[in-house]
PDB file of C-alpha atoms in Angstrom:
ATOM      1  CA  VAL A   9      85.729 125.170  97.169  1.00  0.00           C
ATOM      2  CA  SER A  10      85.705 127.930  99.794  1.00  0.00           C
ATOM      3  CA  THR A  11      83.516 131.015 100.543  1.00  0.00           C
ATOM      4  CA  GLN A  12      85.233 134.282 101.189  1.00  0.00           C
ATOM      5  CA  SER A  13      83.851 137.009 103.430  1.00  0.00           C
ATOM      6  CA  THR A  14      82.742 138.872 100.271  1.00  0.00           C
ATOM      7  CA  GLY A  15      80.126 136.119  99.769  1.00  0.00           C
ATOM      8  CA  ARG A  16      81.853 135.090  96.503  1.00  0.00           C
ATOM      9  CA  ILE A  17      82.743 131.471  95.897  1.00  0.00           C
ATOM     10  CA  ALA A  18      86.333 130.895  95.412  1.00  0.00           C
ATOM     11  CA  LEU A  19      87.517 127.799  93.607  1.00  0.00           C
ATOM     12  CA  SER A  20      90.885 126.344  94.499  1.00  0.00           C
ATOM     13  CA  VAL A  21      92.652 123.544  92.574  1.00  0.00           C
ATOM     14  CA  ASP A  22      95.096 121.133  94.072  1.00  0.00           C
ATOM     15  CA  HIS A  23      97.632 120.636  91.254  1.00  0.00           C
ATOM     16  CA  ASP A  24      99.444 117.922  93.236  1.00  0.00           C
ATOM     17  CA  ILE A  25      96.479 115.599  92.798  1.00  0.00           C
ATOM     18  CA  PRO A  26      96.638 114.098  89.265  1.00  0.00           C
ATOM     19  CA  ARG A  27      93.404 113.905  87.243  1.00  0.00           C
ATOM     20  CA  GLU A  28      92.544 110.326  86.200  1.00  0.00           C
ATOM     21  CA  PHE A  29      90.573 109.323  83.099  1.00  0.00           C
ATOM     22  CA  PRO A  30      89.288 105.706  82.698  1.00  0.00           C
ATOM     23  CA  ARG A  31      89.983 104.395  79.220  1.00  0.00           C
ATOM     24  CA  ASP A  32      89.126 101.027  77.817  1.00  0.00           C
ATOM     25  CA  TYR A  33      91.236  98.965  75.489  1.00  0.00           C
ATOM     26  CA  THR A  34      89.676  95.864  73.838  1.00  0.00           C
ATOM     27  CA  PHE A  35      91.640  92.882  72.706  1.00  0.00           C
ATOM     28  CA  GLY A  36      89.338  90.250  71.281  1.00  0.00           C
ATOM     29  CA  ASP A  37      86.949  89.243  74.149  1.00  0.00           C
ATOM     30  CA  ILE A  38      89.003  91.023  76.741  1.00  0.00           C
ATOM     31  CA  THR A  39      88.556  94.705  77.827  1.00  0.00           C
ATOM     32  CA  VAL A  40      91.028  96.281  79.865  1.00  0.00           C
ATOM     33  CA  THR A  41      90.353  99.562  81.786  1.00  0.00           C
ATOM     34  CA  VAL A  42      93.192 101.776  82.819  1.00  0.00           C
ATOM     35  CA  LEU A  43      93.391 105.152  84.435  1.00  0.00           C
ATOM     36  CA  ASP A  44      95.362 107.536  82.160  1.00  0.00           C
ATOM     37  CA  ARG A  45      96.493 110.581  83.963  1.00  0.00           C
ATOM     38  CA  ALA A  46      96.883 114.272  83.051  1.00  0.00           C
ATOM     39  CA  SER A  47     100.596 114.562  83.545  1.00  0.00           C
ATOM     40  CA  ALA A  48     103.644 115.516  81.670  1.00  0.00           C
ATOM     41  CA  SER A  49     105.291 112.210  82.556  1.00  0.00           C
ATOM     42  CA  PHE A  50     105.726 109.666  79.847  1.00  0.00           C
ATOM     43  CA  HIS A  51     104.709 106.904  82.369  1.00  0.00           C
ATOM     44  CA  CYS A  52     101.186 108.228  82.831  1.00  0.00           C
ATOM     45  CA  TYR A  53      99.444 107.218  79.597  1.00  0.00           C
ATOM     46  CA  THR A  54      99.304 104.156  77.443  1.00  0.00           C
ATOM     47  CA  TRP A  55     101.731 103.980  74.444  1.00  0.00           C
ATOM     48  CA  PRO A  56     101.103 102.100  71.190  1.00  0.00           C
ATOM     49  CA  SER A  57     103.617  99.431  71.942  1.00  0.00           C
ATOM     50  CA  ALA A  58     101.690  98.460  75.144  1.00  0.00           C
ATOM     51  CA  GLU A  59      98.444  98.088  73.061  1.00  0.00           C
ATOM     52  CA  VAL A  60     100.236  95.729  70.621  1.00  0.00           C
ATOM     53  CA  LEU A  61     101.848  93.757  73.351  1.00  0.00           C
ATOM     54  CA  GLY A  62      98.489  93.545  75.057  1.00  0.00           C
ATOM     55  CA  ASP A  63      96.897  91.952  72.047  1.00  0.00           C
ATOM     56  CA  PHE A  64      99.878  89.582  71.634  1.00  0.00           C
ATOM     57  CA  VAL A  65      99.619  88.484  75.226  1.00  0.00           C
ATOM     58  CA  ARG A  66      95.912  87.763  74.872  1.00  0.00           C
ATOM     59  CA  ARG A  67      96.560  85.419  72.001  1.00  0.00           C
ATOM     60  CA  ASN A  68      99.608  83.587  73.366  1.00  0.00           C
ATOM     61  CA  ILE A  69      99.798  83.462  77.088  1.00  0.00           C
ATOM     62  CA  ARG A  70      98.774  80.389  79.201  1.00  0.00           C
ATOM     63  CA  GLY A  71      96.933  80.641  82.439  1.00  0.00           C
ATOM     64  CA  GLY A  72      98.879  80.016  85.613  1.00  0.00           C
ATOM     65  CA  VAL A  73     102.129  81.397  84.486  1.00  0.00           C
ATOM     66  CA  ARG A  74     104.011  83.826  86.616  1.00  0.00           C
ATOM     67  CA  VAL A  75     104.547  87.194  84.986  1.00  0.00           C
ATOM     68  CA  LEU A  76     106.639  90.300  85.688  1.00  0.00           C
ATOM     69  CA  GLU A  77     105.964  93.458  83.684  1.00  0.00           C
ATOM     70  CA  ILE A  78     108.799  95.883  84.122  1.00  0.00           C
ATOM     71  CA  GLY A  79     108.424  99.704  83.383  1.00  0.00           C
ATOM     72  CA  CYS A  80     104.696  98.995  83.332  1.00  0.00           C
ATOM     73  CA  GLY A  81     103.385 102.545  83.002  1.00  0.00           C
ATOM     74  CA  THR A  82      99.569 102.028  83.028  1.00  0.00           C
ATOM     75  CA  GLY A  83     100.082  98.241  82.993  1.00  0.00           C
ATOM     76  CA  VAL A  84      97.953  97.236  79.922  1.00  0.00           C
ATOM     77  CA  PRO A  85      99.958  94.080  78.919  1.00  0.00           C
ATOM     78  CA  GLY A  86     100.095  92.874  82.582  1.00  0.00           C
ATOM     79  CA  ILE A  87      96.441  93.439  83.138  1.00  0.00           C
ATOM     80  CA  VAL A  88      95.618  91.410  80.017  1.00  0.00           C
ATOM     81  CA  ALA A  89      97.803  88.618  81.415  1.00  0.00           C
ATOM     82  CA  ALA A  90      96.015  88.728  84.662  1.00  0.00           C
ATOM     83  CA  LYS A  91      92.648  88.603  83.055  1.00  0.00           C
ATOM     84  CA  CYS A  92      93.895  85.537  81.155  1.00  0.00           C
ATOM     85  CA  GLY A  93      94.667  83.737  84.365  1.00  0.00           C
ATOM     86  CA  ALA A  94      98.366  84.541  84.864  1.00  0.00           C
ATOM     87  CA  ILE A  95      99.908  85.627  88.216  1.00  0.00           C
ATOM     88  CA  VAL A  96     101.065  89.075  87.594  1.00  0.00           C
ATOM     89  CA  THR A  97     103.365  91.501  89.325  1.00  0.00           C
ATOM     90  CA  LEU A  98     103.571  95.093  87.808  1.00  0.00           C
ATOM     91  CA  SER A  99     106.659  97.197  88.397  1.00  0.00           C
ATOM     92  CA  ASP A 100     108.061 100.460  87.475  1.00  0.00           C
ATOM     93  CA  LYS A 101     111.382 102.279  88.468  1.00  0.00           C
ATOM     94  CA  VAL A 102     109.591 105.200  89.938  1.00  0.00           C
ATOM     95  CA  PRO A 103     106.368 105.203  91.892  1.00  0.00           C
ATOM     96  CA  HIS A 104     104.138 107.357  89.550  1.00  0.00           C
ATOM     97  CA  HIS A 105     101.135 105.328  90.705  1.00  0.00           C
ATOM     98  CA  GLY A 106     100.628 104.525  94.424  1.00  0.00           C
ATOM     99  CA  THR A 107      98.944 101.607  95.949  1.00  0.00           C
ATOM    100  CA  SER A 108      95.538 103.310  95.868  1.00  0.00           C
ATOM    101  CA  TYR A 109      95.827 103.532  92.026  1.00  0.00           C
ATOM    102  CA  TRP A 110      96.429  99.927  91.469  1.00  0.00           C
ATOM    103  CA  ARG A 111      93.566  98.963  93.888  1.00  0.00           C
ATOM    104  CA  LYS A 112      91.238 101.094  91.691  1.00  0.00           C
ATOM    105  CA  VAL A 113      92.573  99.300  88.517  1.00  0.00           C
ATOM    106  CA  GLU A 114      92.127  95.868  90.146  1.00  0.00           C
ATOM    107  CA  GLU A 115      88.505  96.789  90.904  1.00  0.00           C
ATOM    108  CA  LEU A 116      87.806  98.118  87.461  1.00  0.00           C
ATOM    109  CA  ASN A 117      89.213  94.926  85.822  1.00  0.00           C
ATOM    110  CA  HIS A 118      88.130  92.378  88.422  1.00  0.00           C
ATOM    111  CA  CYS A 119      91.457  90.788  88.581  1.00  0.00           C
ATOM    112  CA  LYS A 120      94.385  90.353  91.022  1.00  0.00           C
ATOM    113  CA  LEU A 121      97.590  92.477  90.537  1.00  0.00           C
ATOM    114  CA  GLU A 122     100.635  92.977  92.663  1.00  0.00           C
ATOM    115  CA  TYR A 123     102.886  96.026  92.287  1.00  0.00           C
ATOM    116  CA  ILE A 124     106.366  96.696  93.288  1.00  0.00           C
ATOM    117  CA  GLN A 125     108.942  99.500  92.758  1.00  0.00           C
ATOM    118  CA  LEU A 126     111.776  98.088  90.690  1.00  0.00           C
ATOM    119  CA  ASP A 127     114.839 100.041  89.622  1.00  0.00           C
ATOM    120  CA  TYR A 128     116.425  98.417  86.585  1.00  0.00           C
ATOM    121  CA  LEU A 129     119.870  98.274  88.116  1.00  0.00           C
ATOM    122  CA  ASP A 130     118.720  97.018  91.580  1.00  0.00           C
ATOM    123  CA  TYR A 131     118.407  93.288  91.174  1.00  0.00           C
ATOM    124  CA  ARG A 132     117.415  92.742  94.899  1.00  0.00           C
ATOM    125  CA  ASN A 133     113.690  92.815  94.107  1.00  0.00           C
ATOM    126  CA  LEU A 134     113.865  90.526  91.136  1.00  0.00           C
ATOM    127  CA  PHE A 135     112.343  86.983  91.612  1.00  0.00           C
ATOM    128  CA  PRO A 136     111.956  83.921  89.321  1.00  0.00           C
ATOM    129  CA  VAL A 137     109.191  84.260  86.727  1.00  0.00           C
ATOM    130  CA  ASP A 138     108.045  82.450  83.626  1.00  0.00           C
ATOM    131  CA  LEU A 139     107.545  85.545  81.554  1.00  0.00           C
ATOM    132  CA  ILE A 140     108.790  89.115  81.553  1.00  0.00           C
ATOM    133  CA  LEU A 141     106.711  91.781  79.659  1.00  0.00           C
ATOM    134  CA  ALA A 142     108.331  95.045  78.476  1.00  0.00           C
ATOM    135  CA  SER A 143     106.810  97.600  76.042  1.00  0.00           C
ATOM    136  CA  ASP A 144     108.436 100.743  74.710  1.00  0.00           C
ATOM    137  CA  LEU A 145     111.288 100.813  77.285  1.00  0.00           C
ATOM    138  CA  ILE A 146     113.974 101.363  74.702  1.00  0.00           C
ATOM    139  CA  TYR A 147     113.344 104.362  72.330  1.00  0.00           C
ATOM    140  CA  SER A 148     116.597 104.156  70.318  1.00  0.00           C
ATOM    141  CA  SER A 149     120.043 102.537  70.331  1.00  0.00           C
ATOM    142  CA  GLU A 150     121.422 105.916  71.778  1.00  0.00           C
ATOM    143  CA  ASP A 151     118.888 105.862  74.540  1.00  0.00           C
ATOM    144  CA  SER A 152     120.613 106.074  78.124  1.00  0.00           C
ATOM    145  CA  ASP A 153     118.301 103.425  79.395  1.00  0.00           C
ATOM    146  CA  VAL A 154     119.307 100.644  76.913  1.00  0.00           C
ATOM    147  CA  ASP A 155     121.943  99.008  79.173  1.00  0.00           C
ATOM    148  CA  SER A 156     119.918  99.311  82.387  1.00  0.00           C
ATOM    149  CA  VAL A 157     116.750  97.844  80.671  1.00  0.00           C
ATOM    150  CA  LEU A 158     118.533  94.884  79.040  1.00  0.00           C
ATOM    151  CA  SER A 159     120.664  94.216  82.224  1.00  0.00           C
ATOM    152  CA  CYS A 160     117.486  94.021  84.222  1.00  0.00           C
ATOM    153  CA  ILE A 161     115.893  91.551  81.735  1.00  0.00           C
ATOM    154  CA  SER A 162     119.003  89.452  81.552  1.00  0.00           C
ATOM    155  CA  ALA A 163     119.246  89.312  85.462  1.00  0.00           C
ATOM    156  CA  ALA A 164     115.590  88.306  85.731  1.00  0.00           C
ATOM    157  CA  LEU A 165     115.923  85.647  83.062  1.00  0.00           C
ATOM    158  CA  SER A 166     118.878  84.094  84.733  1.00  0.00           C
ATOM    159  CA  LEU A 167     116.755  83.317  87.792  1.00  0.00           C
ATOM    160  CA  LYS A 168     114.626  80.561  86.086  1.00  0.00           C
ATOM    161  CA  PRO A 169     115.598  78.160  83.233  1.00  0.00           C
ATOM    162  CA  ASN A 170     113.451  78.537  80.132  1.00  0.00           C
ATOM    163  CA  SER A 171     112.017  81.896  81.027  1.00  0.00           C
ATOM    164  CA  VAL A 172     111.398  84.407  78.296  1.00  0.00           C
ATOM    165  CA  CYS A 173     110.846  88.136  77.761  1.00  0.00           C
ATOM    166  CA  TRP A 174     108.212  89.460  75.298  1.00  0.00           C
ATOM    167  CA  MET A 175     109.367  92.929  74.410  1.00  0.00           C
ATOM    168  CA  ALA A 176     107.465  95.408  72.171  1.00  0.00           C
ATOM    169  CA  TYR A 177     109.545  97.979  70.448  1.00  0.00           C
ATOM    170  CA  GLN A 178     108.278 100.881  68.395  1.00  0.00           C
ATOM    171  CA  ILE A 179     110.526 101.593  65.335  1.00  0.00           C
ATOM    172  CA  ARG A 180     111.287 105.335  65.199  1.00  0.00           C
ATOM    173  CA  VAL A 181     114.475 105.313  63.335  1.00  0.00           C
ATOM    174  CA  SER A 182     115.035 102.287  61.020  1.00  0.00           C
ATOM    175  CA  THR A 183     118.873 102.513  61.236  1.00  0.00           C
ATOM    176  CA  HIS A 184     119.103 101.991  65.042  1.00  0.00           C
ATOM    177  CA  SER A 185     120.274  98.495  66.352  1.00  0.00           C
ATOM    178  CA  ILE A 186     120.650  97.163  69.793  1.00  0.00           C
ATOM    179  CA  ALA A 187     122.434  94.030  68.622  1.00  0.00           C
ATOM    180  CA  ASP A 188     125.662  94.828  70.405  1.00  0.00           C
ATOM    181  CA  TYR A 189     123.817  95.567  73.640  1.00  0.00           C
ATOM    182  CA  LEU A 190     122.138  92.129  73.501  1.00  0.00           C
ATOM    183  CA  ILE A 191     125.477  90.348  72.986  1.00  0.00           C
ATOM    184  CA  HIS A 192     126.875  92.259  75.896  1.00  0.00           C
ATOM    185  CA  TRP A 193     124.052  91.296  78.259  1.00  0.00           C
ATOM    186  CA  ASP A 194     124.152  87.548  77.134  1.00  0.00           C
ATOM    187  CA  LEU A 195     120.788  87.829  75.339  1.00  0.00           C
ATOM    188  CA  THR A 196     119.409  86.493  72.039  1.00  0.00           C
ATOM    189  CA  ALA A 197     116.353  88.066  70.251  1.00  0.00           C
ATOM    190  CA  ARG A 198     113.821  86.334  67.980  1.00  0.00           C
ATOM    191  CA  ARG A 199     111.329  88.337  66.033  1.00  0.00           C
ATOM    192  CA  LEU A 200     107.845  87.143  66.725  1.00  0.00           C
ATOM    193  CA  GLU A 201     105.550  89.501  64.898  1.00  0.00           C
ATOM    194  CA  ALA A 202     105.161  93.097  63.627  1.00  0.00           C
ATOM    195  CA  SER A 203     102.028  95.310  63.690  1.00  0.00           C
ATOM    196  CA  ILE A 204     100.903  98.602  62.391  1.00  0.00           C
ATOM    197  CA  SER A 205      97.501  98.342  64.014  1.00  0.00           C
ATOM    198  CA  THR A 206      98.052 101.466  66.112  1.00  0.00           C
ATOM    199  CA  GLY A 207      99.283 103.519  63.145  1.00  0.00           C
ATOM    200  CA  HIS A 208     102.926 102.940  64.326  1.00  0.00           C
ATOM    201  CA  ASP A 209     105.562 100.283  63.391  1.00  0.00           C
ATOM    202  CA  VAL A 210     105.707  98.082  66.362  1.00  0.00           C
ATOM    203  CA  VAL A 211     107.731  94.769  66.603  1.00  0.00           C
ATOM    204  CA  ILE A 212     107.522  92.061  69.229  1.00  0.00           C
ATOM    205  CA  TYR A 213     110.585  90.222  70.108  1.00  0.00           C
ATOM    206  CA  GLU A 214     111.251  87.184  72.327  1.00  0.00           C
ATOM    207  CA  LEU A 215     114.380  87.622  74.392  1.00  0.00           C
ATOM    208  CA  THR A 216     116.147  84.730  76.140  1.00  0.00           C
ATOM    209  CA  ARG A 217     119.443  84.173  77.810  1.00  0.00           C
ATOM    210  CA  ARG A 218     122.149  82.633  75.687  1.00  0.00           C
TER     211      ARG A 218
END
């Protein structure tokens, strides 16, 4: 806000500072608060697959496991895992949210979170974990990110025996299949459950190394 010589008040808006909107998601007895942002970026708000995976995590995760969420966006599934007692690292391939954003999210949810920037094709930042979380990272079998996402998951799973990935996938076109990609990246997929609770068809798969 600035006052010009005319005595009128001039309002200026900094469009480089994203507006944040706290939003609650409740899964049973756990409530997660994230900061959705007014942005054209797909990474800045919570997608239906993340909600479905968050509920699945609440019902199935064990406390104390080490978790990596890739392509985390607003991080709903990872935050649920942290509130259930898991040791969680959130990651995304581009730093849409800085450190200050995640500190706010930690304070809102009273849990400990780590965050790293992780490009799918740069394996140097990967580390052994028990569980990988991924939601809505593959949009169709023609999506250009299919290979990079699955290669990252495969590389991460190779670092620890018996580690698994829980991946939530929204069915947009029923004829699309990533079966050949899974074979190429030495992965197998087991369907765990399906949900239409968000008004969208979402399936959760467990991915493991062959």
